Short mmCIF file of C-alpha atoms in Angstrom, two decimals:
data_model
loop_
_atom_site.label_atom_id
_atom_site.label_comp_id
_atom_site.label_asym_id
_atom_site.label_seq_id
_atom_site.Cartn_x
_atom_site.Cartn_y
_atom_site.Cartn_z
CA UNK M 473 139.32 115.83 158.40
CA UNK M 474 140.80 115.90 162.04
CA UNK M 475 138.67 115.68 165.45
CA UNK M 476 135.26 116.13 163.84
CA UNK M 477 134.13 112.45 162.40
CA UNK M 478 130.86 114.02 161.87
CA UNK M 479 129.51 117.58 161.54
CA UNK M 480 126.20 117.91 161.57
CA UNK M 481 124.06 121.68 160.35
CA UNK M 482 120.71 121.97 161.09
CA UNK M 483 118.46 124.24 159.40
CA UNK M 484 117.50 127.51 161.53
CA UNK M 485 115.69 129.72 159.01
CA UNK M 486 112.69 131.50 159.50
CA UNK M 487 110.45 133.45 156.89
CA UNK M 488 107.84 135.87 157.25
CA UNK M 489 104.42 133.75 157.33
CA UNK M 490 103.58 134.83 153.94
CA UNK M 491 106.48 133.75 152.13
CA UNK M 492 106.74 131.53 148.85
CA UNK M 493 108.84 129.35 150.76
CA UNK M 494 108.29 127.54 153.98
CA UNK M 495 110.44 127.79 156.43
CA UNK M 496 112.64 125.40 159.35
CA UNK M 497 111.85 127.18 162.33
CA UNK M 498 108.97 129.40 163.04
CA UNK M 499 111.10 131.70 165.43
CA UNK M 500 114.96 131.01 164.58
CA UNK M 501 114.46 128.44 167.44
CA UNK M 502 115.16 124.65 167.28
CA UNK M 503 114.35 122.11 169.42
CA UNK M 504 115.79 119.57 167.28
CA UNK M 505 119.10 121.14 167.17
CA UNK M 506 119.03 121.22 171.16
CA UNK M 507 118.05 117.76 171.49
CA UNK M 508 120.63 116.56 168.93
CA UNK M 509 123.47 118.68 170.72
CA UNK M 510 122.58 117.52 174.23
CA UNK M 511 122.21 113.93 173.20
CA UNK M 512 125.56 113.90 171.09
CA UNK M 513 127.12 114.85 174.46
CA UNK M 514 125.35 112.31 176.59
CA UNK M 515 126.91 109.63 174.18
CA UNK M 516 130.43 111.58 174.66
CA UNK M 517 130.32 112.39 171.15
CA UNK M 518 131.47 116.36 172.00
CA UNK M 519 134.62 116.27 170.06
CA UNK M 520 133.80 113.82 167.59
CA UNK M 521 130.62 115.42 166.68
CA UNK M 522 130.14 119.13 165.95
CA UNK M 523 125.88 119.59 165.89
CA UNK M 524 125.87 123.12 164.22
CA UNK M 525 123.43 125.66 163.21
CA UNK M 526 123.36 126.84 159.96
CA UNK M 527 121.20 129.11 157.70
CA UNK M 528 118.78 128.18 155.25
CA UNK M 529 120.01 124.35 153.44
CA UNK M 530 117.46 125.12 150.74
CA UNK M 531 115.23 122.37 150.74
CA UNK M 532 112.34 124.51 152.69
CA UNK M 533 109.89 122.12 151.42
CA UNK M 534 110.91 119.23 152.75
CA UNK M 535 112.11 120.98 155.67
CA UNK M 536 113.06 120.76 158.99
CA UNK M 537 116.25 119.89 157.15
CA UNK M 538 119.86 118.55 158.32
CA UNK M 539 122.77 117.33 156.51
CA UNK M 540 125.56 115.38 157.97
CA UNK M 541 128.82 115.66 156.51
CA UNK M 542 131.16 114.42 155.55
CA UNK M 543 128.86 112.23 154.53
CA UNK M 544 126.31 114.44 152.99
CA UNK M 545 123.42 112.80 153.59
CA UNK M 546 120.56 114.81 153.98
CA UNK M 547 117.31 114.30 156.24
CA UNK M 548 114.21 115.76 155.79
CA UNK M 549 110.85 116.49 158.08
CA UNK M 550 112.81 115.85 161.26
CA UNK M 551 111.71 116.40 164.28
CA UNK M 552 113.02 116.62 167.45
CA UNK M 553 112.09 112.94 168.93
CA UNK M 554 113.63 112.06 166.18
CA UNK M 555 116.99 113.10 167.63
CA UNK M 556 117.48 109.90 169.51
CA UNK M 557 117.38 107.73 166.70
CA UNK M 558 120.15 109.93 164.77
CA UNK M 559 122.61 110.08 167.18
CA UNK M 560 122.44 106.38 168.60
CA UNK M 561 122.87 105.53 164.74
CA UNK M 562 124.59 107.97 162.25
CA UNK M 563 127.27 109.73 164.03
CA UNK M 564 127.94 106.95 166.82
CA UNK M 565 126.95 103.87 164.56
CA UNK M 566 127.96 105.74 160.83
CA UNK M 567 124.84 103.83 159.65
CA UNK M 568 122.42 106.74 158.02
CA UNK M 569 118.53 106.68 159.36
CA UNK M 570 117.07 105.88 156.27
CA UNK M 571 113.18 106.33 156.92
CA UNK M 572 114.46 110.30 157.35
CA UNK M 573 116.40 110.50 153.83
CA UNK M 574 115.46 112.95 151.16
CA UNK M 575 114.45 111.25 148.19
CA UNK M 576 117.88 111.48 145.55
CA UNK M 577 115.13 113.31 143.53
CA UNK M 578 114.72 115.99 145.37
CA UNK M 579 117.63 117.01 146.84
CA UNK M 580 119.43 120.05 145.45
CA UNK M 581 117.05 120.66 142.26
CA UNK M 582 114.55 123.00 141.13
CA UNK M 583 112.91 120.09 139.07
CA UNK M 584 111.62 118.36 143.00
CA UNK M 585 107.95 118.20 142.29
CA UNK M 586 107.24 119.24 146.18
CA UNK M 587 109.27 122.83 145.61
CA UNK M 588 107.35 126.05 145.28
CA UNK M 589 107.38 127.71 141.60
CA UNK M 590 108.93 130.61 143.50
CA UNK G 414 126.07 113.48 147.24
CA UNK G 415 123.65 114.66 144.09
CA UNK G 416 123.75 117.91 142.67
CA UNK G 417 125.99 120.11 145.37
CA UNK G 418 129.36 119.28 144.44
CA UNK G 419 130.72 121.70 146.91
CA UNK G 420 128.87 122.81 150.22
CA UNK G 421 130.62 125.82 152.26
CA UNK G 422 129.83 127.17 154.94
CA UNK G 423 130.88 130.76 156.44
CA UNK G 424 130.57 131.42 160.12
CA UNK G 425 128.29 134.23 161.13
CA UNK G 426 128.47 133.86 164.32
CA UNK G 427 128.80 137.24 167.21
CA UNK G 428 129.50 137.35 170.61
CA UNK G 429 129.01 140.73 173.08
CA UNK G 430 132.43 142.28 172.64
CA UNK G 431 133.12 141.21 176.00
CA UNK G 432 132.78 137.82 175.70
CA UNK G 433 136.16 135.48 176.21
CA UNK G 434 135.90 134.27 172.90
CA UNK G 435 135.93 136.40 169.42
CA UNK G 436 133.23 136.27 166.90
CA UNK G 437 133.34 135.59 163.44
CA UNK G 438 131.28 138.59 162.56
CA UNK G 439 130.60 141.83 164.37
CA UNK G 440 127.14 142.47 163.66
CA UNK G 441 125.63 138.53 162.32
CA UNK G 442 126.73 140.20 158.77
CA UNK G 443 129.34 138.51 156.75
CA UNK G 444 130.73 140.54 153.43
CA UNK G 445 132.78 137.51 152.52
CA UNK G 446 129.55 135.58 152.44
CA UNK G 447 128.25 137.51 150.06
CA UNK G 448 131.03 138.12 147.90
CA UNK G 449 131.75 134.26 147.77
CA UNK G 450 127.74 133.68 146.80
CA UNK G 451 128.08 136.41 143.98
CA UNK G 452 131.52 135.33 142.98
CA UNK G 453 130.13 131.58 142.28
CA UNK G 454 126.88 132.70 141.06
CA UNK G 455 128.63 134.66 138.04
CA UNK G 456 131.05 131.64 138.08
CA UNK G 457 128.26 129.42 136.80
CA UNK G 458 128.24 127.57 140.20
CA UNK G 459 124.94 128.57 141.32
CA UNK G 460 123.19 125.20 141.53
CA UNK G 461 126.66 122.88 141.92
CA UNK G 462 127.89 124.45 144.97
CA UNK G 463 125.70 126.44 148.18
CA UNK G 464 127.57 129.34 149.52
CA UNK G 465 125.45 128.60 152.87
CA UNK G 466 125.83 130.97 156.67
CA UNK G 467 126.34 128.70 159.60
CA UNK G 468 126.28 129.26 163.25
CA UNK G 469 129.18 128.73 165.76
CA UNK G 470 131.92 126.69 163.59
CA UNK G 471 134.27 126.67 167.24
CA UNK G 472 137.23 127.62 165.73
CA UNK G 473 137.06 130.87 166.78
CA UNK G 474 140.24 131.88 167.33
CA UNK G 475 141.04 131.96 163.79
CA UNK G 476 137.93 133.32 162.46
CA UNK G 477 136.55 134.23 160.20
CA UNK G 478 136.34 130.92 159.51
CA UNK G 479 135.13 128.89 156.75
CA UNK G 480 134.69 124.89 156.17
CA UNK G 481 133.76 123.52 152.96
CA UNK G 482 132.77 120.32 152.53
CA UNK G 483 132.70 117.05 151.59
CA UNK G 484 136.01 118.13 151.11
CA UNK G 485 136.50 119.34 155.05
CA UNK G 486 138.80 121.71 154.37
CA UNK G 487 138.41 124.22 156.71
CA UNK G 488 140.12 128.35 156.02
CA UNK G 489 141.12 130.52 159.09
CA UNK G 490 141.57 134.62 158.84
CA UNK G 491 139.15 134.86 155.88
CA UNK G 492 139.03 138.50 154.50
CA UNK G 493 136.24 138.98 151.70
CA UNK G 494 138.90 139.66 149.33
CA UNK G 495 139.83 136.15 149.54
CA UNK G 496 136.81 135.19 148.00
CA UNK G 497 137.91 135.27 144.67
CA UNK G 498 140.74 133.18 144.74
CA UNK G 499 138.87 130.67 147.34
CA UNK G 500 135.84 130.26 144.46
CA UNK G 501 138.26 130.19 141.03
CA UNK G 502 140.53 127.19 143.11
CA UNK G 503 138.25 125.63 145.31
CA UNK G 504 134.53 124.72 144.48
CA UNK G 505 135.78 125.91 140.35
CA UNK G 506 139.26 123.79 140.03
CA UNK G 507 139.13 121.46 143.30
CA UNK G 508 142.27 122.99 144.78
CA UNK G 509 141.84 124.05 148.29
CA UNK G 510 144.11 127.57 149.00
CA UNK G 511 146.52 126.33 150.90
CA UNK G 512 147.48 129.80 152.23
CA UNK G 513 144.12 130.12 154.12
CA UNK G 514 144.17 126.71 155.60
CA UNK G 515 144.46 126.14 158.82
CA UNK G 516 146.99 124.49 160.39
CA UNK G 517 146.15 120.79 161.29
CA UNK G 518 146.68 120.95 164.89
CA UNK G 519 144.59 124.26 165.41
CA UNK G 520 141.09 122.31 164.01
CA UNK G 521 139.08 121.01 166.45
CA UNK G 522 140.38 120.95 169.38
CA UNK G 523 140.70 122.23 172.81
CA UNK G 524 144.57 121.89 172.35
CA UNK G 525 144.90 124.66 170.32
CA UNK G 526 147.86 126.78 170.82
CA UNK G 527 146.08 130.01 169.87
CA UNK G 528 143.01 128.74 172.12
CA UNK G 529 141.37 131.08 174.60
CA UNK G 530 141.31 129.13 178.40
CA UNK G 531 137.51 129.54 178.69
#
């Protein structure tokens, strides 16, 4: 994979209040993804690093949710001061913040015990 | 990475026709999304790979543009009758279409022959 070490999607979905399903963002909005993009740039990671938005990841309930690739390591209930310690270590360091992982058991499967029978 | 085998993403991204940059999608609605989600759903791929929308992918000169991953393999000039032969070799077989690539010195960078000077 040329120029982009790391690209990183963060989670931008929003669902009516009453859904089955919680949602990332209560308004389409992230703060997270702002501070992550601005911060990535302050460490003169622009080129290196892509911060993206992206639509739903599909773990709503253990969301906000981001997953670094190529990686693919994915982070659950971040929030934005949590930006800091991502950047300084995952995409400039390639060392994963692990207090922020999603459990292996509940990434990607219907069977996670926190998901919604929806 | 557990249970996604394949993770690809599909820029939905749109600009006001004036802007110096294209857009991905005219209207934030992607056919070839959706045709590559039902595609891989009625290839059986429903919970091994995430047909997933993503903001802004900045490589928008070749748009629309997709990037699959952990492979990163990224596909310029994506029509949604593409889909089929991007989900029965890519995420199905683990050949990338090497037609729809793009070219190695167009990813990523500001160098970009094909690059608007914005």
């Amino acid at each position: 994979m040329p120029a982009f070490e790391r690209h990183v999607f963060v989670c931008h979905n929003v669902r009516p209040a009453d859904a089955p399903r919680p949602s990332c963002t209560s308004d389409g909005k992230s703060d997270l993804h702002a501070r992550l993009q601005q911060l990535s740039r302050e460490a003169g990671l622009g080129e290196k690093v892509r911060i993206n938005k992206s639509g739903c990841l599909d773990q709503c309930e253990h969301g906000p949710t981001v997953v670094v690739y190529p990686d693919g390591v994915w982070y659950g209930g971040v929030r934005p001061e949590d930006a800091e310690e991502i950047v300084a270590q995952h995409p400039l360091a390639g060392r994963p913040v692990e207090r922020l992982r999603l459990a292996e058991e509940c990434i990607n499967t219907k069977s996670c015990p926190h998901r919604s029978r929806d």
